[in-house]
Amino acid sequence: MKLFEAIEQRQSCRNYSGKAVEKEKLIRCIEAAQLAPSACNSQPWSFVVVSNRDCVEKVTEAVLESGMNKFCENVPAYISVVEEPAYLRGDTANPKYAHGDMGMAVENICLAATAQGLSTCIMGAFGPADRMKTILGIPQESNLRLVIAIGYAAEGDTIRPKKRKSIDEIAKFID
Ligand SMILES: Cc1cc2nc3c(=O)[nH]c(=O)nc-3n(C[C@H](O)[C@H](O)[C@H](O)COP(=O)(O)O)c2cc1C
């Protein structure tokens, strides 16, 4: 799949088939995250990839506790995103860039998923963070930022028209 096709086809999927995701495809998504740029190459991120059925069930239960994201009932895998300290060769990189860096890694994950025929939904609402960290074996002092639902879209789930601000609103061209 060409880059622009993946960009155009990536959308937040809220209707999954439940079909299991191949481990190689999940690894490919993490490889895409690994290649994302970051301030001073500090790579202030780590990921927990869950496809084990029992663990997926626990993650789903925790997400549903948020009262949102009810579509997760059929999600077969999750990738959780943890913000790590922005160190570079022992020095502290400027932490103000960490959120942007993570955003780039997350988009790489979503595009890599799309290019492999998968769908994703980035979730900021994933239930109580302490419970999710316990389920995922993440230290309580860590910053769990996002949980990405990943799987195959249910049959009939189509690409929606994008609702976006116009180019005129978001960009100025100085020719
Ligand atoms: C940081 C972040 C948090 C989000 N949290 C949720 C969420 O909890 N539940 C949800 O259904 N969508 C969530 N979304 C998806 C956005 O609603 C979605 O990206 C946006 O509406 C644009 O739609 P699209 O992704 O289909 O292009 C989140 C997106 C981002 C980037």
Coordinates of C-alpha atoms and ligand atoms in Angstrom, one line a residue:
M1 CA 0.0 0.0 0.0
K2 CA 1.3 3.4 -0.9
L3 CA 1.8 6.0 1.9
F4 CA -1.0 8.3 0.9
E5 CA -3.5 5.4 0.6
A6 CA -2.6 4.3 4.2
I7 CA -3.0 7.9 5.4
E8 CA -6.4 8.2 3.7
Q9 CA -7.6 4.8 4.8
R10 CA -6.5 5.0 8.4
Q11 CA -9.5 5.8 10.5
S12 CA -10.6 5.2 14.1
C13 CA -12.3 1.8 13.9
R14 CA -15.1 1.2 16.3
N15 CA -16.4 -2.1 14.9
Y16 CA -14.1 -5.1 15.0
S17 CA -14.6 -8.7 13.7
G18 CA -12.9 -10.3 16.6
K19 CA -10.5 -12.2 14.3
A20 CA -7.1 -12.7 15.9
V21 CA -4.2 -10.6 14.7
E22 CA -1.1 -12.3 13.5
K23 CA 1.9 -11.8 15.7
E24 CA 4.1 -10.8 12.8
K25 CA 1.8 -7.9 11.9
L26 CA 1.9 -6.6 15.5
I27 CA 5.7 -6.8 15.5
R28 CA 5.7 -4.9 12.2
C29 CA 3.6 -2.1 13.9
I30 CA 6.2 -1.9 16.7
E31 CA 9.0 -1.8 14.1
A32 CA 7.2 1.2 12.5
A33 CA 7.0 2.9 16.0
Q34 CA 10.7 2.2 16.5
L35 CA 11.6 4.1 13.3
A36 CA 9.6 7.3 14.3
P37 CA 11.7 10.4 14.8
S38 CA 12.1 11.9 18.3
A39 CA 13.9 14.9 19.9
C40 CA 17.6 14.1 20.1
N41 CA 16.6 10.6 19.1
S42 CA 15.5 10.1 22.8
Q43 CA 12.8 7.6 21.9
P44 CA 10.7 8.4 25.0
W45 CA 8.3 5.5 24.6
S46 CA 7.7 1.8 25.3
F47 CA 4.9 -0.4 24.2
V48 CA 3.0 -3.4 25.7
V49 CA 1.4 -5.5 23.0
V50 CA -1.4 -7.7 24.2
S51 CA -2.9 -10.5 22.1
N52 CA -3.3 -13.2 24.8
R53 CA -7.0 -13.9 25.0
D54 CA -7.2 -13.8 28.8
C55 CA -5.2 -10.6 29.0
V56 CA -7.2 -9.0 26.2
E57 CA -10.3 -9.7 28.2
K58 CA -8.9 -8.0 31.3
V59 CA -7.8 -5.0 29.2
T60 CA -11.3 -4.8 27.6
E61 CA -13.0 -4.9 31.1
A62 CA -10.8 -2.1 32.3
V63 CA -11.4 0.0 29.2
L64 CA -15.2 -0.5 29.6
E65 CA -14.9 0.9 33.1
S66 CA -14.3 4.3 31.5
G67 CA -17.9 4.2 30.4
M68 CA -16.7 4.8 26.9
N69 CA -15.3 2.7 24.0
K70 CA -18.0 0.0 24.3
F71 CA -16.8 -1.2 20.8
C72 CA -13.8 -2.8 22.6
E73 CA -15.9 -6.0 23.3
N74 CA -14.7 -7.4 20.0
V75 CA -11.2 -6.1 20.0
P76 CA -8.6 -8.9 19.7
A77 CA -5.4 -7.0 20.5
Y78 CA -4.1 -3.8 22.1
I79 CA -0.9 -1.8 22.0
S80 CA -0.4 0.3 25.1
V81 CA 1.9 3.4 24.9
V82 CA 4.0 4.4 27.9
E83 CA 5.9 7.6 28.1
E84 CA 9.5 6.9 29.1
P85 CA 12.0 9.5 30.4
A86 CA 13.6 11.3 27.5
Y87 CA 17.3 10.4 28.0
L88 CA 20.0 10.7 25.5
R89 CA 23.4 9.1 26.4
G90 CA 22.7 9.7 30.1
D91 CA 21.6 13.3 29.6
T92 CA 18.0 14.5 29.9
A93 CA 16.6 15.5 26.5
N94 CA 14.0 18.3 26.6
P95 CA 10.9 16.5 27.9
K96 CA 8.6 19.1 26.3
Y97 CA 8.9 17.1 23.0
A98 CA 7.9 13.7 24.5
H99 CA 4.2 14.0 23.7
G100 CA 4.9 15.0 20.1
D101 CA 7.4 12.2 19.8
M102 CA 4.9 9.7 21.1
G103 CA 2.3 11.0 18.7
M104 CA 4.6 10.3 15.8
A105 CA 5.3 6.7 17.0
V106 CA 1.5 6.2 17.5
E107 CA 0.7 7.4 14.0
N108 CA 3.4 5.1 12.6
I109 CA 1.7 2.2 14.4
C110 CA -1.6 3.1 13.0
L111 CA -0.3 3.5 9.5
A112 CA 1.6 0.3 9.6
A113 CA -1.6 -1.5 10.8
T114 CA -3.6 0.1 8.0
A115 CA -1.0 -1.0 5.4
Q116 CA -1.3 -4.6 6.7
G117 CA -5.1 -4.6 6.4
L118 CA -5.7 -3.9 10.1
S119 CA -7.7 -1.2 11.8
T120 CA -7.0 0.8 14.9
C121 CA -8.5 3.1 17.4
I122 CA -6.3 5.3 19.6
M123 CA -7.9 5.6 23.0
G124 CA -7.2 8.2 25.7
A125 CA -10.1 6.8 27.7
F126 CA -8.9 3.4 28.9
G127 CA -10.4 3.1 32.4
P128 CA -8.5 3.5 35.7
A129 CA -4.7 3.8 34.8
D130 CA -3.6 2.0 38.0
R131 CA -5.7 -1.0 37.1
M132 CA -4.5 -1.0 33.5
K133 CA -0.9 -0.8 34.6
T134 CA -1.4 -3.8 36.9
I135 CA -2.9 -5.9 34.1
L136 CA -0.1 -4.9 31.7
G137 CA 2.7 -5.3 34.3
I138 CA 3.7 -1.7 34.0
P139 CA 5.2 -0.1 37.1
Q140 CA 2.6 2.2 38.8
E141 CA 5.0 5.2 38.6
S142 CA 5.1 4.9 34.8
N143 CA 3.1 7.2 32.6
L144 CA 0.7 5.1 30.6
R145 CA -0.6 7.6 28.0
L146 CA -2.7 5.7 25.4
V147 CA -4.1 2.3 24.6
I148 CA -4.6 1.5 20.9
A149 CA -7.2 -1.1 19.9
I150 CA -6.0 -3.1 16.9
G151 CA -7.7 -5.8 14.9
Y152 CA -9.7 -6.5 11.7
A153 CA -12.6 -4.3 11.0
A154 CA -16.0 -6.1 10.9
E155 CA -17.4 -6.9 7.5
G156 CA -19.2 -3.9 6.1
D157 CA -17.2 -1.4 8.0
T158 CA -16.4 1.2 5.3
I159 CA -14.0 4.1 5.1
R160 CA -15.9 7.2 6.2
P161 CA -15.5 10.6 4.6
K162 CA -13.0 12.6 6.7
K163 CA -14.3 15.5 8.8
R164 CA -11.4 18.0 8.8
K165 CA -10.8 21.7 8.8
S166 CA -10.1 23.1 5.3
I167 CA -6.6 23.5 4.0
D168 CA -7.2 27.3 4.1
E169 CA -7.9 27.1 7.8
I170 CA -4.9 25.1 8.8
A171 CA -2.2 26.3 6.4
K172 CA -0.7 29.4 4.9
F173 CA 1.4 29.1 1.8
I174 CA 4.0 31.7 1.2
D175 CA 4.8 31.2 -2.5
Ligands
LIG1 C1 -4.9 11.1 21.8 C2 -6.2 10.6 21.2 C3 -7.2 10.0 22.1 C4 -8.3 9.4 21.5 N1 -9.2 8.8 22.4 C5 -10.3 8.2 21.8 C6 -11.1 7.4 22.6 O1 -10.9 7.2 23.8 N2 -12.2 6.8 22.0 C7 -12.4 6.9 20.7 O2 -13.4 6.3 20.2 N3 -11.6 7.6 19.9 C8 -10.5 8.2 20.4 N4 -9.7 8.9 19.6 C9 -9.9 9.0 18.1 C10 -10.4 10.4 17.6 O3 -11.7 10.6 18.1 C11 -10.2 10.4 16.1 O4 -8.9 10.2 15.8 C12 -10.7 11.7 15.5 O5 -12.1 11.9 15.7 C13 -10.5 11.7 14.0 O6 -11.2 10.6 13.4 P1 -10.4 9.4 12.6 O7 -9.3 8.8 13.5 O8 -11.4 8.4 12.2 O9 -9.8 10.0 11.4 C14 -8.5 9.5 20.1 C15 -7.5 10.0 19.3 C16 -6.4 10.5 19.8 C17 -5.3 11.1 18.9

